[in-house]
CSV table of N, CA and C in Angstrom, one decimal:
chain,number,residue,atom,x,y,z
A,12,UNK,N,0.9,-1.2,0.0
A,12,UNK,CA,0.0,0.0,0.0
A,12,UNK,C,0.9,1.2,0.0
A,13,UNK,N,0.5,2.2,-0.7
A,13,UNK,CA,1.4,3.4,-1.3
A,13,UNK,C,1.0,4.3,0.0
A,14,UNK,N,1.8,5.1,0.8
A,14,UNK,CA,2.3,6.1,1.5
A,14,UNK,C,0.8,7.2,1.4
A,15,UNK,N,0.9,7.3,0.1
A,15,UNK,CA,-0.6,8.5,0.2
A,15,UNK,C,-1.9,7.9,0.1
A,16,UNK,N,-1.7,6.2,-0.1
A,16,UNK,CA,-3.6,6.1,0.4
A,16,UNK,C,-3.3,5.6,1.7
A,17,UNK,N,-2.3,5.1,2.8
A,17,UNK,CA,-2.4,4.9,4.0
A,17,UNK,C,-2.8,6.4,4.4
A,18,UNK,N,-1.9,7.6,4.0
A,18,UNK,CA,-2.4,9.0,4.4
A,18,UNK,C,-4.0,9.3,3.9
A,19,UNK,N,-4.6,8.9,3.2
A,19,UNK,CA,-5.7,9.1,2.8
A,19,UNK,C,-7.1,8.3,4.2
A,20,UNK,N,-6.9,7.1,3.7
A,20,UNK,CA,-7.4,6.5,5.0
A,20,UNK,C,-7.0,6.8,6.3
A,21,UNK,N,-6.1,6.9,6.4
A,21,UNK,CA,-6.0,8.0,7.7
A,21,UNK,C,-6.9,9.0,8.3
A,22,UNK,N,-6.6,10.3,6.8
A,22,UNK,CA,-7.6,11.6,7.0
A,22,UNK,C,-8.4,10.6,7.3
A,23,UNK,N,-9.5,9.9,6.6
A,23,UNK,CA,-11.1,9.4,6.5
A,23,UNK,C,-11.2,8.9,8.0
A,24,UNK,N,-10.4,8.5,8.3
A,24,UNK,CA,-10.4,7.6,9.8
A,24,UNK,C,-11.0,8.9,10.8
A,25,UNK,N,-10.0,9.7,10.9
A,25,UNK,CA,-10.1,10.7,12.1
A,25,UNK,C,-11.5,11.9,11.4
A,26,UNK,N,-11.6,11.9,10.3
A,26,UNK,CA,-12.6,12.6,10.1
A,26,UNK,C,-13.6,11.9,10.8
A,27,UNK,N,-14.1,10.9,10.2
A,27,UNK,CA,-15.2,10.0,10.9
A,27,UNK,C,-14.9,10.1,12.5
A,28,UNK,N,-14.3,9.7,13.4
A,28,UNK,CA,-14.4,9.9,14.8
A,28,UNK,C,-14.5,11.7,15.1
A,29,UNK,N,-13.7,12.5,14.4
A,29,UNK,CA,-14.3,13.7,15.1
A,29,UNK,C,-15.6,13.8,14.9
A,30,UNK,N,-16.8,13.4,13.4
A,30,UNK,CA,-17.5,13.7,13.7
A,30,UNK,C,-18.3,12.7,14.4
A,31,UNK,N,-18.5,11.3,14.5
A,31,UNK,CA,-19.4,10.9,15.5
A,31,UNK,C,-18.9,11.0,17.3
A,32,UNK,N,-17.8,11.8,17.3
A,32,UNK,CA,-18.0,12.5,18.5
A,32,UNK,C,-18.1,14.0,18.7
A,33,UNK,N,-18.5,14.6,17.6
A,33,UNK,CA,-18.8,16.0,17.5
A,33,UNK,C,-17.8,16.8,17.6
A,34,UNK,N,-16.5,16.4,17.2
A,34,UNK,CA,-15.5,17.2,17.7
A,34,UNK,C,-15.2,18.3,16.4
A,35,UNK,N,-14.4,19.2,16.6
A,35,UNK,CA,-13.6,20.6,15.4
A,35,UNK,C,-12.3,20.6,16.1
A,36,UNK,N,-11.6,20.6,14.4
A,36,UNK,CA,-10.3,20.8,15.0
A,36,UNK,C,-9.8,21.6,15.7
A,37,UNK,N,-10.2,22.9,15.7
A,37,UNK,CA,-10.0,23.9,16.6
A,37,UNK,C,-9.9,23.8,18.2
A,38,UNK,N,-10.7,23.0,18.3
A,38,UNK,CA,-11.2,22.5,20.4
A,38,UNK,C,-10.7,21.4,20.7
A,39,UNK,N,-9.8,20.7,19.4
A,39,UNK,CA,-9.1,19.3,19.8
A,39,UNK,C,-7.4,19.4,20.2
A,40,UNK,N,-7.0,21.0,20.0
A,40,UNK,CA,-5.3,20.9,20.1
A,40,UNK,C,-5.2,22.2,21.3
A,41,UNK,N,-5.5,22.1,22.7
A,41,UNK,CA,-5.1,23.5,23.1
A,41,UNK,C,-3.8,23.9,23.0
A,42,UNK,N,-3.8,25.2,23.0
A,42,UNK,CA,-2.5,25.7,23.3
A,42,UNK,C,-2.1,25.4,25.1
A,43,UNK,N,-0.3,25.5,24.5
A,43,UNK,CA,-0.1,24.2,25.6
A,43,UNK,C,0.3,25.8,27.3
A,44,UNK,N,0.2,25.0,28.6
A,44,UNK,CA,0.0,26.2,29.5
A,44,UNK,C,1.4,27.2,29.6
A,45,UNK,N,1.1,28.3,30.0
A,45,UNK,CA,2.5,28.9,29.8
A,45,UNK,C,3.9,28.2,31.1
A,46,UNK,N,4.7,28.8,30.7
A,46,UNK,CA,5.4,28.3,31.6
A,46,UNK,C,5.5,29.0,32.9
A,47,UNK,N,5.1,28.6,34.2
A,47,UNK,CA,5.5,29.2,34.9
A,47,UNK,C,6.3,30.0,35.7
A,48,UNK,N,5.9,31.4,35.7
A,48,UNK,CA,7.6,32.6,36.2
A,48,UNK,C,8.0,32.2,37.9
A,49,UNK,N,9.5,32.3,37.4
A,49,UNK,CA,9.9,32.2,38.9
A,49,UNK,C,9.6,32.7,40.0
A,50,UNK,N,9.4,32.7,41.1
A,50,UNK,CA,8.9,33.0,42.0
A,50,UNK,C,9.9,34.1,42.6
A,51,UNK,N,9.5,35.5,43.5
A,51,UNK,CA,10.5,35.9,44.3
A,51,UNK,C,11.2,35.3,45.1
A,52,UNK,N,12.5,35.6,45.1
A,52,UNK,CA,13.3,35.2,46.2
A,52,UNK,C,13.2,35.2,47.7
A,53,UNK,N,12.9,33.9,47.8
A,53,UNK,CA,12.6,34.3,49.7
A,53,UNK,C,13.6,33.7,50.5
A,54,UNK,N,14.7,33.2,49.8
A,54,UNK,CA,16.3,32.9,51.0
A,54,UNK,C,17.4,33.6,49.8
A,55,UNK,N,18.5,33.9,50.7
A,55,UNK,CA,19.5,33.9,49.6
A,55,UNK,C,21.0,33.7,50.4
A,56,UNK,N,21.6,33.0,49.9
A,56,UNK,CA,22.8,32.8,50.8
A,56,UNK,C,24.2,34.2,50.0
A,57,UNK,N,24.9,34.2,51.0
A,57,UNK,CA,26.4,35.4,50.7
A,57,UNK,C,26.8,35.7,49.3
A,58,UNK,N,26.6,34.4,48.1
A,58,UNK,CA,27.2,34.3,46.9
A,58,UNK,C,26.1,34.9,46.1
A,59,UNK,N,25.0,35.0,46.9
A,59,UNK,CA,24.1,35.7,45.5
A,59,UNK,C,23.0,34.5,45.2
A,60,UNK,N,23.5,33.1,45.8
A,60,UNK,CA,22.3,32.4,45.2
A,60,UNK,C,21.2,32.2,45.8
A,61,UNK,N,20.1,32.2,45.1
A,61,UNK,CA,18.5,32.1,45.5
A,61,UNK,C,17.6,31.3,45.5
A,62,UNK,N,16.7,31.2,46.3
A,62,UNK,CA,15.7,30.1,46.4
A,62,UNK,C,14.1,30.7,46.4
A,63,UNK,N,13.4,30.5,45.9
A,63,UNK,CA,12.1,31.1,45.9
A,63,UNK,C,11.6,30.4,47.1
A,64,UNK,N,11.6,29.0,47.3
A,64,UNK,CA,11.3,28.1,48.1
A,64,UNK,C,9.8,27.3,47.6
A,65,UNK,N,10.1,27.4,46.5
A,65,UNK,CA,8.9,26.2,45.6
A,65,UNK,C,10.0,24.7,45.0
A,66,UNK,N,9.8,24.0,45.2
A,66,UNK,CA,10.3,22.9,45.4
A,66,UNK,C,11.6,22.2,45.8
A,67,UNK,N,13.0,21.4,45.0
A,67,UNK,CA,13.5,21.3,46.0
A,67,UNK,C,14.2,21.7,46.4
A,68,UNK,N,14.9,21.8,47.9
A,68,UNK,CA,15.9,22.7,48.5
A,68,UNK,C,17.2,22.6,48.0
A,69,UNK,N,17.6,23.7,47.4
A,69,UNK,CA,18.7,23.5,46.5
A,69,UNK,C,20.1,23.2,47.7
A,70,UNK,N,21.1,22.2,46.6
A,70,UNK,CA,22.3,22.0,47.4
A,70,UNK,C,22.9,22.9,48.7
A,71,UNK,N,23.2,23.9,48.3
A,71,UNK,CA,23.8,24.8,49.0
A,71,UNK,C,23.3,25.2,50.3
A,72,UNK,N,22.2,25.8,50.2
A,72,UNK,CA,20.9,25.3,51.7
A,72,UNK,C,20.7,24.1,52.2
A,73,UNK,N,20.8,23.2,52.0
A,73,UNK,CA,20.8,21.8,52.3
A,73,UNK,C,22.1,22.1,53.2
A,74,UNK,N,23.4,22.2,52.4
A,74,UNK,CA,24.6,22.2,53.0
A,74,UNK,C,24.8,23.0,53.8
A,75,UNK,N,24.3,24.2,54.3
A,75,UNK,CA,24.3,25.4,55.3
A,75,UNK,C,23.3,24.3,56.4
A,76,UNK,N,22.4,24.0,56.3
A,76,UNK,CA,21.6,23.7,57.6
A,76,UNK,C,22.3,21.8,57.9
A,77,UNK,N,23.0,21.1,57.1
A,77,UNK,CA,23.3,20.2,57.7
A,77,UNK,C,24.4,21.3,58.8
A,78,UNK,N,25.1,22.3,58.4
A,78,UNK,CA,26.4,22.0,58.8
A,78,UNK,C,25.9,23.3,60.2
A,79,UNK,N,24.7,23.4,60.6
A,79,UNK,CA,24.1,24.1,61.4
A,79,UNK,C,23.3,25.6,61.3
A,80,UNK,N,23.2,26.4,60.9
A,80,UNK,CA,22.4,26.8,59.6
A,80,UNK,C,21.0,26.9,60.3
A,81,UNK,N,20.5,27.8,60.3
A,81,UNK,CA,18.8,27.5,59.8
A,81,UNK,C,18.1,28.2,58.7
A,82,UNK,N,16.9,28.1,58.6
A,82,UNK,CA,16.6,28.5,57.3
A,82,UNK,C,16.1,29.5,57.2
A,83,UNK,N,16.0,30.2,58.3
A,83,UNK,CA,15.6,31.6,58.6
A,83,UNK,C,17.0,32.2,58.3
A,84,UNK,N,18.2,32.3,58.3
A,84,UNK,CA,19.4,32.6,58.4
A,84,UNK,C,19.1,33.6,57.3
A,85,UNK,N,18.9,32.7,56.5
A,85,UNK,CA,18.9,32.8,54.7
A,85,UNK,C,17.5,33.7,54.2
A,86,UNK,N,16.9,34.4,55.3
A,86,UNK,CA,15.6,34.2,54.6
A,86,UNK,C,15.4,36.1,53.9
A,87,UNK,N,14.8,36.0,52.6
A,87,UNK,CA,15.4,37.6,52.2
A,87,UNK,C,14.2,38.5,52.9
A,88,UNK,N,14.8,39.7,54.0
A,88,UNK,CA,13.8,40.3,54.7
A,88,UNK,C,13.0,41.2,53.1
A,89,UNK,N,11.9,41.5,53.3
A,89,UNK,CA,10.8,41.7,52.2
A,89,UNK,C,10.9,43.5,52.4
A,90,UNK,N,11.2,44.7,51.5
A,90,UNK,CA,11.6,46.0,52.1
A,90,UNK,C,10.3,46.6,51.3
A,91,UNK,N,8.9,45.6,51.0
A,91,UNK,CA,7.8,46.5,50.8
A,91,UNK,C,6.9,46.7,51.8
């Protein structure tokens, strides 16, 4: 079977299912969700690096509170 009537039968295929389930192409592909922006910085350690504190606790905080550390230490006071 030749390349463009498998493509052929194809279209006909999915034509048939969108309509016996009522579908339009338009309502069948959303646009995909944006990405979401980083969060403000709510710790920051001496070098500059930052943590929003939305998921995991990066290395460097990890390594400040094994090594005694808390996480208030780190925590960036808010000047609004």
């Amino acid at each position: 079977m030749s390349i463009e009537i498998e493509r052929a039968e194809a279209i006909t295929w999915v034509r048939i299912q969108m309509a016996q389930h009522d579908l339009q192409a338009a309502g069948c592909f959303a646009e995909p969700a944006p990405t979401p922006l980083p969060g403000a910085v709510r710790y920051r350690n001496a070098q500059g690096q930052g943590w929003d504190g939305r998921g995991a606790m990066p290395d460097w905080l990890q390594r400040a509170i094994h090594a005694g550390q808390t996480v208030e230490h780190f925590r960036v006071v808010s000047t609004t």
